[in-house]
Amino acid sequence: MRIISISVATVSPLFGIDHPDYKTVNSGIKKLPVSTLEKPESIKVTKLGLVGDEQADFSVHGGLEKAIYAYPSEHYPFWNELLDRETKRSAPIGFGFVGENLSVEGFSEADVWVGDIWKIGEVELQVTKLREPCFKFNARMAYKGSSKAMIQSGKSGWYLQVNQVGHIQAGDIITVIPGRRETSIKMQNSFLLRKD
């Protein structure tokens, strides 16, 4: 289990083809890799997330409990197949595109539990909750069914709070220290699916 890519973004507008209603809204979802396996740059982690990363709406991303968003790299084929089918997208999307800070390998929502601790060198992160997609995700993917597809597929990813600051980079191994193991991210997603 390791970090494949680290991505950040500054706040920028989503509009036009990016937004299904053709309105302008600010967002930090347009993340780009700053540390990859090919170029593993060291990135500073603070209590509020990664240096260089911005959020436009702290009610949905950011703050202490949602400082970092992690997403399994194994989910990318699902999105590329869906977008190719639904939008005829000409090029595949890459790491960071769904808005994640950490593209990780070796995890799934079924085996990630609220309260689990992730040790990455000197850095300590803690799993807090699943990601609940909104209209900005639809806008980013240029497909109005994206949020629904994320919930129905269970490919939500999860947020992490920062317990111990430091530096991380792509390629770093993630050691999991189990928490109480009462609620998994998959269980949270199932509850959300039942509410819809």
Short mmCIF file of N, CA and C in Angstrom, two decimals:
data_model
loop_
_atom_site.label_atom_id
_atom_site.label_comp_id
_atom_site.label_asym_id
_atom_site.label_seq_id
_atom_site.Cartn_x
_atom_site.Cartn_y
_atom_site.Cartn_z
N MET A 1 0.86 -1.18 0.00
CA MET A 1 0.00 0.00 0.00
C MET A 1 0.90 1.24 0.00
N ARG A 2 0.66 2.10 -0.99
CA ARG A 2 1.55 3.24 -1.14
C ARG A 2 0.85 4.39 -1.84
N ILE A 3 1.53 5.55 -1.82
CA ILE A 3 1.07 6.72 -2.55
C ILE A 3 1.58 6.62 -3.98
N ILE A 4 0.69 6.76 -4.95
CA ILE A 4 1.06 6.72 -6.37
C ILE A 4 1.29 8.13 -6.89
N SER A 5 0.47 9.08 -6.43
CA SER A 5 0.57 10.46 -6.90
C SER A 5 0.01 11.39 -5.84
N ILE A 6 0.57 12.61 -5.76
CA ILE A 6 0.08 13.65 -4.87
C ILE A 6 -0.32 14.83 -5.74
N SER A 7 -1.54 15.36 -5.52
CA SER A 7 -2.05 16.43 -6.37
C SER A 7 -2.59 17.58 -5.53
N VAL A 8 -2.44 18.79 -6.06
CA VAL A 8 -2.95 20.00 -5.42
C VAL A 8 -3.57 20.90 -6.49
N ALA A 9 -4.31 21.91 -6.02
CA ALA A 9 -4.89 22.89 -6.93
C ALA A 9 -5.10 24.21 -6.22
N THR A 10 -5.07 25.29 -6.97
CA THR A 10 -5.53 26.56 -6.47
C THR A 10 -7.00 26.70 -6.86
N VAL A 11 -7.72 27.55 -6.18
CA VAL A 11 -9.13 27.77 -6.49
C VAL A 11 -9.25 28.42 -7.87
N SER A 12 -10.12 27.85 -8.70
CA SER A 12 -10.35 28.38 -10.05
C SER A 12 -11.81 28.16 -10.42
N PRO A 13 -12.30 28.86 -11.44
CA PRO A 13 -13.71 28.72 -11.80
C PRO A 13 -14.01 27.45 -12.58
N LEU A 14 -15.17 26.88 -12.29
CA LEU A 14 -15.75 25.83 -13.11
C LEU A 14 -16.86 26.50 -13.90
N PHE A 15 -16.81 26.41 -15.21
CA PHE A 15 -17.84 27.08 -16.00
C PHE A 15 -17.88 26.48 -17.41
N GLY A 16 -18.86 26.94 -18.18
CA GLY A 16 -18.98 26.50 -19.56
C GLY A 16 -19.10 25.00 -19.65
N ILE A 17 -18.25 24.37 -20.46
CA ILE A 17 -18.33 22.92 -20.67
C ILE A 17 -18.03 22.16 -19.38
N ASP A 18 -17.31 22.77 -18.45
CA ASP A 18 -17.03 22.13 -17.16
C ASP A 18 -18.25 22.04 -16.28
N HIS A 19 -19.24 22.89 -16.51
CA HIS A 19 -20.37 22.99 -15.59
C HIS A 19 -21.68 22.71 -16.32
N PRO A 20 -22.46 21.76 -15.83
CA PRO A 20 -23.67 21.36 -16.55
C PRO A 20 -24.73 22.46 -16.67
N ASP A 21 -24.72 23.44 -15.75
CA ASP A 21 -25.72 24.51 -15.81
C ASP A 21 -25.17 25.80 -16.42
N TYR A 22 -23.94 25.75 -16.89
CA TYR A 22 -23.30 26.91 -17.53
C TYR A 22 -23.27 28.13 -16.62
N LYS A 23 -23.09 27.88 -15.34
CA LYS A 23 -22.88 28.95 -14.37
C LYS A 23 -21.43 28.86 -13.91
N THR A 24 -20.93 29.96 -13.37
CA THR A 24 -19.57 29.96 -12.85
C THR A 24 -19.60 29.72 -11.34
N VAL A 25 -18.74 28.83 -10.89
CA VAL A 25 -18.61 28.55 -9.47
C VAL A 25 -17.14 28.28 -9.19
N ASN A 26 -16.65 28.78 -8.05
CA ASN A 26 -15.25 28.56 -7.71
C ASN A 26 -15.07 27.19 -7.06
N SER A 27 -13.93 26.56 -7.35
CA SER A 27 -13.65 25.23 -6.82
C SER A 27 -12.15 24.96 -6.82
N GLY A 28 -11.74 24.09 -5.93
CA GLY A 28 -10.36 23.61 -5.90
C GLY A 28 -10.25 22.19 -6.42
N ILE A 29 -11.24 21.75 -7.21
CA ILE A 29 -11.28 20.35 -7.66
C ILE A 29 -10.30 20.05 -8.79
N LYS A 30 -9.84 21.05 -9.51
CA LYS A 30 -8.99 20.81 -10.68
C LYS A 30 -7.53 20.56 -10.25
N LYS A 31 -7.34 19.44 -9.58
CA LYS A 31 -6.02 19.14 -9.03
C LYS A 31 -5.09 18.52 -10.07
N LEU A 32 -3.83 18.87 -9.95
CA LEU A 32 -2.80 18.35 -10.85
C LEU A 32 -1.68 17.73 -10.02
N PRO A 33 -1.08 16.64 -10.53
CA PRO A 33 0.01 15.99 -9.79
C PRO A 33 1.22 16.89 -9.61
N VAL A 34 1.74 16.90 -8.38
CA VAL A 34 2.98 17.63 -8.08
C VAL A 34 4.07 16.67 -7.59
N SER A 35 3.70 15.43 -7.35
CA SER A 35 4.65 14.40 -6.95
C SER A 35 4.16 13.08 -7.53
N THR A 36 4.98 12.45 -8.38
CA THR A 36 4.61 11.21 -9.05
C THR A 36 5.70 10.18 -8.86
N LEU A 37 5.41 8.94 -9.23
CA LEU A 37 6.44 7.90 -9.13
C LEU A 37 7.63 8.23 -10.02
N GLU A 38 7.36 8.88 -11.16
CA GLU A 38 8.43 9.25 -12.08
C GLU A 38 9.24 10.46 -11.57
N LYS A 39 8.56 11.33 -10.82
CA LYS A 39 9.21 12.52 -10.26
C LYS A 39 8.71 12.72 -8.83
N PRO A 40 9.27 11.98 -7.87
CA PRO A 40 8.78 11.99 -6.49
C PRO A 40 9.24 13.21 -5.67
N GLU A 41 8.55 14.32 -5.82
CA GLU A 41 8.86 15.54 -5.07
C GLU A 41 8.31 15.45 -3.65
N SER A 42 9.05 15.99 -2.69
CA SER A 42 8.61 16.02 -1.29
C SER A 42 7.60 17.15 -1.10
N ILE A 43 6.44 16.83 -0.51
CA ILE A 43 5.37 17.79 -0.31
C ILE A 43 5.10 17.93 1.19
N LYS A 44 5.01 19.18 1.64
CA LYS A 44 4.77 19.44 3.06
C LYS A 44 3.30 19.24 3.41
N VAL A 45 3.08 18.54 4.54
CA VAL A 45 1.73 18.31 5.07
C VAL A 45 1.58 19.14 6.34
N THR A 46 0.54 20.00 6.37
CA THR A 46 0.22 20.80 7.55
C THR A 46 -1.07 20.27 8.15
N LYS A 47 -1.50 20.83 9.25
CA LYS A 47 -2.75 20.41 9.89
C LYS A 47 -3.96 20.62 8.98
N LEU A 48 -3.85 21.59 8.05
CA LEU A 48 -4.96 21.89 7.14
C LEU A 48 -4.78 21.27 5.76
N GLY A 49 -3.78 20.40 5.61
CA GLY A 49 -3.62 19.71 4.33
C GLY A 49 -2.26 19.92 3.70
N LEU A 50 -2.23 19.83 2.38
CA LEU A 50 -0.97 19.93 1.64
C LEU A 50 -0.65 21.38 1.30
N VAL A 51 0.61 21.74 1.43
CA VAL A 51 1.03 23.08 1.03
C VAL A 51 0.79 23.22 -0.48
N GLY A 52 0.17 24.32 -0.88
CA GLY A 52 -0.13 24.55 -2.28
C GLY A 52 -1.53 24.15 -2.70
N ASP A 53 -2.28 23.53 -1.78
CA ASP A 53 -3.64 23.09 -2.10
C ASP A 53 -4.64 24.07 -1.49
N GLU A 54 -5.66 24.43 -2.28
CA GLU A 54 -6.69 25.36 -1.82
C GLU A 54 -8.07 24.73 -1.96
N GLN A 55 -9.00 25.23 -1.13
CA GLN A 55 -10.39 24.81 -1.20
C GLN A 55 -11.27 26.05 -1.25
N ALA A 56 -12.36 25.97 -2.02
CA ALA A 56 -13.27 27.11 -2.15
C ALA A 56 -14.41 27.05 -1.15
N ASP A 57 -14.81 25.85 -0.75
CA ASP A 57 -15.97 25.68 0.13
C ASP A 57 -15.61 24.68 1.22
N PHE A 58 -15.31 25.20 2.42
CA PHE A 58 -14.86 24.34 3.51
C PHE A 58 -15.95 23.44 4.07
N SER A 59 -17.20 23.65 3.65
CA SER A 59 -18.26 22.76 4.13
C SER A 59 -18.18 21.39 3.46
N VAL A 60 -17.50 21.31 2.32
CA VAL A 60 -17.42 20.03 1.61
C VAL A 60 -16.01 19.47 1.49
N HIS A 61 -15.00 20.32 1.65
CA HIS A 61 -13.62 19.83 1.59
C HIS A 61 -12.74 20.83 2.32
N GLY A 62 -11.85 20.32 3.12
CA GLY A 62 -10.93 21.18 3.85
C GLY A 62 -11.27 21.22 5.32
N GLY A 63 -10.53 22.04 6.04
CA GLY A 63 -10.68 22.07 7.49
C GLY A 63 -9.92 20.93 8.12
N LEU A 64 -10.02 20.82 9.41
CA LEU A 64 -9.23 19.81 10.13
C LEU A 64 -9.65 18.38 9.82
N GLU A 65 -10.96 18.11 9.73
CA GLU A 65 -11.42 16.73 9.55
C GLU A 65 -11.38 16.26 8.10
N LYS A 66 -11.29 17.19 7.16
CA LYS A 66 -11.26 16.83 5.73
C LYS A 66 -10.07 17.52 5.06
N ALA A 67 -8.92 17.42 5.72
CA ALA A 67 -7.73 18.12 5.25
C ALA A 67 -7.16 17.52 3.96
N ILE A 68 -7.27 16.20 3.83
CA ILE A 68 -6.69 15.49 2.68
C ILE A 68 -7.70 14.48 2.17
N TYR A 69 -7.83 14.42 0.85
CA TYR A 69 -8.75 13.48 0.22
C TYR A 69 -7.93 12.40 -0.50
N ALA A 70 -8.18 11.14 -0.14
CA ALA A 70 -7.47 10.00 -0.74
C ALA A 70 -8.41 9.22 -1.65
N TYR A 71 -7.85 8.72 -2.75
CA TYR A 71 -8.67 7.99 -3.72
C TYR A 71 -7.87 6.82 -4.30
N PRO A 72 -8.49 5.63 -4.37
CA PRO A 72 -7.78 4.47 -4.92
C PRO A 72 -7.47 4.62 -6.41
N SER A 73 -6.23 4.42 -6.76
CA SER A 73 -5.82 4.49 -8.17
C SER A 73 -6.51 3.40 -8.99
N GLU A 74 -6.91 2.33 -8.33
CA GLU A 74 -7.57 1.21 -9.02
C GLU A 74 -8.95 1.59 -9.57
N HIS A 75 -9.51 2.72 -9.12
CA HIS A 75 -10.83 3.14 -9.61
C HIS A 75 -10.77 3.88 -10.95
N TYR A 76 -9.60 4.30 -11.36
CA TYR A 76 -9.51 5.11 -12.58
C TYR A 76 -10.00 4.40 -13.84
N PRO A 77 -9.76 3.11 -14.04
CA PRO A 77 -10.33 2.44 -15.22
C PRO A 77 -11.86 2.53 -15.27
N PHE A 78 -12.52 2.46 -14.11
CA PHE A 78 -13.98 2.60 -14.06
C PHE A 78 -14.41 3.94 -14.63
N TRP A 79 -13.76 5.02 -14.17
CA TRP A 79 -14.14 6.36 -14.63
C TRP A 79 -13.81 6.57 -16.10
N ASN A 80 -12.69 6.07 -16.55
CA ASN A 80 -12.34 6.24 -17.95
C ASN A 80 -13.31 5.50 -18.86
N GLU A 81 -13.72 4.32 -18.45
CA GLU A 81 -14.70 3.55 -19.24
C GLU A 81 -16.05 4.27 -19.25
N LEU A 82 -16.49 4.75 -18.07
CA LEU A 82 -17.77 5.45 -17.97
C LEU A 82 -17.78 6.73 -18.81
N LEU A 83 -16.74 7.54 -18.69
CA LEU A 83 -16.69 8.80 -19.43
C LEU A 83 -16.55 8.58 -20.92
N ASP A 84 -15.82 7.54 -21.30
CA ASP A 84 -15.70 7.22 -22.72
C ASP A 84 -17.07 6.85 -23.29
N ARG A 85 -17.83 6.08 -22.51
CA ARG A 85 -19.16 5.64 -22.96
C ARG A 85 -20.17 6.78 -22.96
N GLU A 86 -20.18 7.60 -21.90
CA GLU A 86 -21.22 8.61 -21.72
C GLU A 86 -20.91 9.95 -22.38
N THR A 87 -19.63 10.31 -22.49
CA THR A 87 -19.28 11.63 -23.01
C THR A 87 -18.39 11.57 -24.23
N LYS A 88 -17.98 10.37 -24.63
CA LYS A 88 -17.07 10.20 -25.77
C LYS A 88 -15.77 10.98 -25.56
N ARG A 89 -15.33 11.02 -24.31
CA ARG A 89 -14.09 11.72 -23.97
C ARG A 89 -12.93 11.11 -24.77
N SER A 90 -12.14 11.97 -25.39
CA SER A 90 -11.10 11.49 -26.30
C SER A 90 -9.83 11.02 -25.59
N ALA A 91 -9.57 11.57 -24.39
CA ALA A 91 -8.35 11.21 -23.66
C ALA A 91 -8.70 10.73 -22.27
N PRO A 92 -7.99 9.74 -21.75
CA PRO A 92 -8.29 9.26 -20.40
C PRO A 92 -7.93 10.31 -19.35
N ILE A 93 -8.66 10.29 -18.24
CA ILE A 93 -8.33 11.18 -17.13
C ILE A 93 -7.19 10.56 -16.33
N GLY A 94 -6.45 11.41 -15.64
CA GLY A 94 -5.31 10.94 -14.86
C GLY A 94 -5.44 11.29 -13.39
N PHE A 95 -4.47 10.89 -12.60
CA PHE A 95 -4.50 11.07 -11.16
C PHE A 95 -4.71 12.55 -10.79
N GLY A 96 -5.55 12.75 -9.79
CA GLY A 96 -5.91 14.09 -9.35
C GLY A 96 -7.20 14.59 -9.97
N PHE A 97 -7.64 13.97 -11.06
CA PHE A 97 -8.77 14.49 -11.81
C PHE A 97 -10.08 14.46 -11.03
N VAL A 98 -10.28 13.46 -10.19
CA VAL A 98 -11.53 13.41 -9.42
C VAL A 98 -11.46 14.30 -8.17
N GLY A 99 -10.37 15.03 -8.02
CA GLY A 99 -10.24 15.98 -6.93
C GLY A 99 -9.44 15.49 -5.75
N GLU A 100 -8.82 14.33 -5.89
CA GLU A 100 -8.09 13.77 -4.76
C GLU A 100 -6.71 14.40 -4.60
N ASN A 101 -6.25 14.44 -3.34
CA ASN A 101 -4.89 14.85 -3.03
C ASN A 101 -3.93 13.67 -3.15
N LEU A 102 -4.36 12.53 -2.64
CA LEU A 102 -3.52 11.32 -2.66
C LEU A 102 -4.18 10.26 -3.53
N SER A 103 -3.51 9.87 -4.60
CA SER A 103 -3.92 8.69 -5.36
C SER A 103 -3.14 7.54 -4.74
N VAL A 104 -3.87 6.57 -4.19
CA VAL A 104 -3.22 5.50 -3.42
C VAL A 104 -3.45 4.15 -4.07
N GLU A 105 -2.56 3.23 -3.79
CA GLU A 105 -2.62 1.88 -4.36
C GLU A 105 -2.75 0.87 -3.24
N GLY A 106 -3.66 -0.11 -3.43
CA GLY A 106 -3.78 -1.19 -2.47
C GLY A 106 -4.91 -1.02 -1.46
N PHE A 107 -5.78 -0.04 -1.69
CA PHE A 107 -6.89 0.21 -0.77
C PHE A 107 -8.22 0.12 -1.51
N SER A 108 -9.26 -0.21 -0.76
CA SER A 108 -10.62 -0.08 -1.27
C SER A 108 -11.50 0.40 -0.13
N GLU A 109 -12.67 0.92 -0.46
CA GLU A 109 -13.59 1.42 0.56
C GLU A 109 -13.99 0.35 1.55
N ALA A 110 -13.95 -0.91 1.14
CA ALA A 110 -14.34 -2.01 2.02
C ALA A 110 -13.33 -2.27 3.14
N ASP A 111 -12.06 -1.94 2.89
CA ASP A 111 -11.05 -2.24 3.92
C ASP A 111 -10.44 -0.98 4.54
N VAL A 112 -11.10 0.17 4.35
CA VAL A 112 -10.69 1.41 5.02
C VAL A 112 -11.77 1.76 6.04
N TRP A 113 -11.34 1.97 7.27
CA TRP A 113 -12.27 2.16 8.39
C TRP A 113 -12.06 3.52 9.04
N VAL A 114 -13.17 4.16 9.42
CA VAL A 114 -13.09 5.42 10.15
C VAL A 114 -12.29 5.18 11.43
N GLY A 115 -11.32 6.04 11.66
CA GLY A 115 -10.47 5.90 12.84
C GLY A 115 -9.13 5.24 12.58
N ASP A 116 -8.99 4.56 11.44
CA ASP A 116 -7.70 3.97 11.09
C ASP A 116 -6.63 5.07 11.01
N ILE A 117 -5.43 4.74 11.43
CA ILE A 117 -4.29 5.66 11.36
C ILE A 117 -3.40 5.23 10.19
N TRP A 118 -2.97 6.19 9.39
CA TRP A 118 -2.01 5.95 8.32
C TRP A 118 -0.68 6.59 8.72
N LYS A 119 0.34 5.76 8.83
CA LYS A 119 1.69 6.25 9.08
C LYS A 119 2.43 6.28 7.75
N ILE A 120 2.91 7.47 7.39
CA ILE A 120 3.69 7.66 6.16
C ILE A 120 4.95 8.40 6.57
N GLY A 121 6.01 7.64 6.88
CA GLY A 121 7.21 8.26 7.42
C GLY A 121 6.89 8.96 8.72
N GLU A 122 7.20 10.26 8.78
CA GLU A 122 6.93 11.05 10.00
C GLU A 122 5.49 11.52 10.09
N VAL A 123 4.77 11.43 8.99
CA VAL A 123 3.40 11.95 8.93
C VAL A 123 2.41 10.91 9.46
N GLU A 124 1.41 11.40 10.20
CA GLU A 124 0.33 10.54 10.67
C GLU A 124 -1.01 11.13 10.25
N LEU A 125 -1.79 10.35 9.50
CA LEU A 125 -3.11 10.75 9.05
C LEU A 125 -4.14 9.82 9.67
N GLN A 126 -5.38 10.28 9.76
CA GLN A 126 -6.45 9.46 10.33
C GLN A 126 -7.69 9.54 9.44
N VAL A 127 -8.26 8.39 9.12
CA VAL A 127 -9.45 8.32 8.28
C VAL A 127 -10.64 8.90 9.05
N THR A 128 -11.39 9.83 8.39
CA THR A 128 -12.52 10.46 9.07
C THR A 128 -13.88 10.12 8.46
N LYS A 129 -14.00 10.18 7.12
CA LYS A 129 -15.31 9.92 6.50
C LYS A 129 -15.16 9.78 5.00
N LEU A 130 -16.24 9.30 4.37
CA LEU A 130 -16.24 9.18 2.92
C LEU A 130 -16.42 10.54 2.27
N ARG A 131 -16.13 10.61 0.97
CA ARG A 131 -16.40 11.81 0.18
C ARG A 131 -17.82 11.70 -0.35
N GLU A 132 -18.60 12.76 -0.16
CA GLU A 132 -19.94 12.85 -0.72
C GLU A 132 -19.88 13.81 -1.90
N PRO A 133 -20.02 13.30 -3.13
CA PRO A 133 -19.87 14.16 -4.31
C PRO A 133 -21.05 15.12 -4.47
N CYS A 134 -20.79 16.25 -5.13
CA CYS A 134 -21.83 17.25 -5.36
C CYS A 134 -21.80 17.68 -6.83
N PHE A 135 -22.53 18.73 -7.15
CA PHE A 135 -22.63 19.19 -8.52
C PHE A 135 -21.28 19.60 -9.10
N LYS A 136 -20.33 19.99 -8.23
CA LYS A 136 -19.00 20.36 -8.73
C LYS A 136 -18.27 19.15 -9.32
N PHE A 137 -18.53 17.98 -8.75
CA PHE A 137 -17.95 16.77 -9.31
C PHE A 137 -18.53 16.49 -10.69
N ASN A 138 -19.84 16.67 -10.84
CA ASN A 138 -20.47 16.52 -12.16
C ASN A 138 -19.85 17.49 -13.15
N ALA A 139 -19.64 18.73 -12.69
CA ALA A 139 -19.06 19.74 -13.57
C ALA A 139 -17.64 19.36 -13.99
N ARG A 140 -16.86 18.91 -13.04
CA ARG A 140 -15.48 18.52 -13.34
C ARG A 140 -15.42 17.38 -14.35
N MET A 141 -16.31 16.41 -14.19
CA MET A 141 -16.30 15.25 -15.07
C MET A 141 -17.03 15.51 -16.38
N ALA A 142 -17.72 16.67 -16.46
CA ALA A 142 -18.51 17.05 -17.65
C ALA A 142 -19.56 15.99 -17.97
N TYR A 143 -20.13 15.43 -16.89
CA TYR A 143 -21.17 14.42 -17.04
C TYR A 143 -22.10 14.52 -15.82
N LYS A 144 -23.37 14.80 -16.06
CA LYS A 144 -24.33 15.05 -14.97
C LYS A 144 -24.59 13.83 -14.10
N GLY A 145 -24.27 12.65 -14.57
CA GLY A 145 -24.50 11.44 -13.78
C GLY A 145 -23.32 11.00 -12.95
N SER A 146 -22.26 11.81 -12.87
CA SER A 146 -21.04 11.41 -12.18
C SER A 146 -21.23 11.19 -10.69
N SER A 147 -21.91 12.13 -10.01
CA SER A 147 -22.12 11.99 -8.57
C SER A 147 -22.93 10.73 -8.25
N LYS A 148 -23.97 10.50 -9.03
CA LYS A 148 -24.79 9.31 -8.84
C LYS A 148 -23.96 8.05 -9.07
N ALA A 149 -23.13 8.07 -10.10
CA ALA A 149 -22.28 6.91 -10.41
C ALA A 149 -21.29 6.64 -9.29
N MET A 150 -20.77 7.71 -8.66
CA MET A 150 -19.82 7.53 -7.57
C MET A 150 -20.47 6.83 -6.39
N ILE A 151 -21.67 7.28 -6.02
CA ILE A 151 -22.38 6.68 -4.89
C ILE A 151 -22.82 5.25 -5.22
N GLN A 152 -23.40 5.06 -6.39
CA GLN A 152 -23.90 3.73 -6.75
C GLN A 152 -22.78 2.70 -6.88
N SER A 153 -21.62 3.13 -7.36
CA SER A 153 -20.49 2.20 -7.52
C SER A 153 -19.74 1.97 -6.22
N GLY A 154 -19.92 2.89 -5.26
CA GLY A 154 -19.19 2.79 -4.00
C GLY A 154 -17.76 3.27 -4.11
N LYS A 155 -17.41 3.92 -5.21
CA LYS A 155 -16.03 4.38 -5.44
C LYS A 155 -15.90 5.85 -5.03
N SER A 156 -16.04 6.08 -3.73
CA SER A 156 -16.12 7.44 -3.19
C SER A 156 -14.78 8.02 -2.74
N GLY A 157 -13.88 7.17 -2.28
CA GLY A 157 -12.68 7.69 -1.63
C GLY A 157 -13.03 8.17 -0.22
N TRP A 158 -12.07 8.79 0.48
CA TRP A 158 -12.30 9.17 1.87
C TRP A 158 -11.39 10.32 2.26
N TYR A 159 -11.82 10.99 3.33
CA TYR A 159 -11.05 12.11 3.87
C TYR A 159 -10.18 11.67 5.04
N LEU A 160 -9.12 12.43 5.23
CA LEU A 160 -8.17 12.17 6.30
C LEU A 160 -7.89 13.47 7.05
N GLN A 161 -7.75 13.36 8.36
CA GLN A 161 -7.26 14.49 9.13
C GLN A 161 -5.78 14.27 9.40
N VAL A 162 -5.08 15.35 9.67
CA VAL A 162 -3.64 15.29 9.90
C VAL A 162 -3.38 15.32 11.40
N ASN A 163 -2.85 14.21 11.92
CA ASN A 163 -2.49 14.16 13.35
C ASN A 163 -1.06 14.60 13.59
N GLN A 164 -0.19 14.31 12.61
CA GLN A 164 1.23 14.67 12.72
C GLN A 164 1.70 15.20 11.38
N VAL A 165 2.20 16.42 11.38
CA VAL A 165 2.66 17.06 10.15
C VAL A 165 4.02 16.53 9.73
N GLY A 166 4.44 16.89 8.53
CA GLY A 166 5.74 16.45 8.01
C GLY A 166 5.76 16.55 6.50
N HIS A 167 6.49 15.65 5.87
CA HIS A 167 6.61 15.63 4.41
C HIS A 167 6.31 14.23 3.87
N ILE A 168 5.68 14.19 2.70
CA ILE A 168 5.41 12.93 2.02
C ILE A 168 5.75 13.09 0.55
N GLN A 169 5.86 11.96 -0.16
CA GLN A 169 6.08 12.00 -1.60
C GLN A 169 5.54 10.73 -2.24
N ALA A 170 5.32 10.81 -3.53
CA ALA A 170 4.87 9.63 -4.27
C ALA A 170 5.87 8.51 -4.09
N GLY A 171 5.34 7.29 -3.93
CA GLY A 171 6.18 6.12 -3.70
C GLY A 171 6.27 5.75 -2.23
N ASP A 172 5.90 6.68 -1.34
CA ASP A 172 5.95 6.39 0.09
C ASP A 172 4.99 5.25 0.45
N ILE A 173 5.46 4.37 1.32
CA ILE A 173 4.65 3.26 1.81
C ILE A 173 3.72 3.75 2.92
N ILE A 174 2.49 3.26 2.91
CA ILE A 174 1.50 3.61 3.93
C ILE A 174 1.33 2.41 4.86
N THR A 175 1.60 2.63 6.14
CA THR A 175 1.39 1.60 7.16
C THR A 175 0.09 1.91 7.89
N VAL A 176 -0.81 0.96 7.93
CA VAL A 176 -2.12 1.17 8.57
C VAL A 176 -2.10 0.62 9.98
N ILE A 177 -2.51 1.47 10.92
CA ILE A 177 -2.71 1.05 12.31
C ILE A 177 -4.22 1.04 12.53
N PRO A 178 -4.82 -0.14 12.69
CA PRO A 178 -6.29 -0.22 12.78
C PRO A 178 -6.85 0.56 13.95
N GLY A 179 -8.00 1.21 13.69
CA GLY A 179 -8.74 1.89 14.75
C GLY A 179 -9.74 0.91 15.36
N ARG A 180 -10.90 1.41 15.75
CA ARG A 180 -11.91 0.55 16.40
C ARG A 180 -12.63 -0.36 15.41
N ARG A 181 -12.54 -0.04 14.13
CA ARG A 181 -13.12 -0.87 13.06
C ARG A 181 -14.63 -1.08 13.24
N GLU A 182 -15.34 -0.02 13.54
CA GLU A 182 -16.79 -0.09 13.68
C GLU A 182 -17.52 0.29 12.40
N THR A 183 -16.96 1.26 11.64
CA THR A 183 -17.62 1.75 10.44
C THR A 183 -16.61 1.87 9.32
N SER A 184 -16.84 1.13 8.25
CA SER A 184 -15.95 1.24 7.08
C SER A 184 -16.49 2.32 6.14
N ILE A 185 -15.66 2.75 5.22
CA ILE A 185 -16.10 3.71 4.21
C ILE A 185 -17.18 3.08 3.34
N LYS A 186 -17.07 1.79 3.06
CA LYS A 186 -18.11 1.09 2.29
C LYS A 186 -19.45 1.13 3.04
N MET A 187 -19.43 0.97 4.34
CA MET A 187 -20.65 1.02 5.13
C MET A 187 -21.26 2.42 5.09
N GLN A 188 -20.43 3.45 5.19
CA GLN A 188 -20.93 4.82 5.08
C GLN A 188 -21.58 5.05 3.72
N ASN A 189 -20.95 4.54 2.67
CA ASN A 189 -21.48 4.71 1.32
C ASN A 189 -22.83 3.99 1.17
N SER A 190 -22.95 2.81 1.75
CA SER A 190 -24.19 2.06 1.70
C SER A 190 -25.32 2.81 2.39
N PHE A 191 -25.01 3.46 3.50
CA PHE A 191 -25.99 4.27 4.21
C PHE A 191 -26.43 5.45 3.35
N LEU A 192 -25.46 6.10 2.71
CA LEU A 192 -25.77 7.23 1.82
C LEU A 192 -26.62 6.80 0.65
N LEU A 193 -26.34 5.64 0.12
CA LEU A 193 -27.10 5.10 -1.02
C LEU A 193 -28.56 4.83 -0.62
N ARG A 194 -28.76 4.35 0.59
CA ARG A 194 -30.12 4.08 1.08
C ARG A 194 -30.92 5.37 1.27
N LYS A 195 -30.22 6.48 1.58
CA LYS A 195 -30.90 7.75 1.80
C LYS A 195 -31.43 8.35 0.49
N ASP A 196 -30.74 8.06 -0.63
CA ASP A 196 -31.14 8.65 -1.92
C ASP A 196 -32.41 8.04 -2.47
#
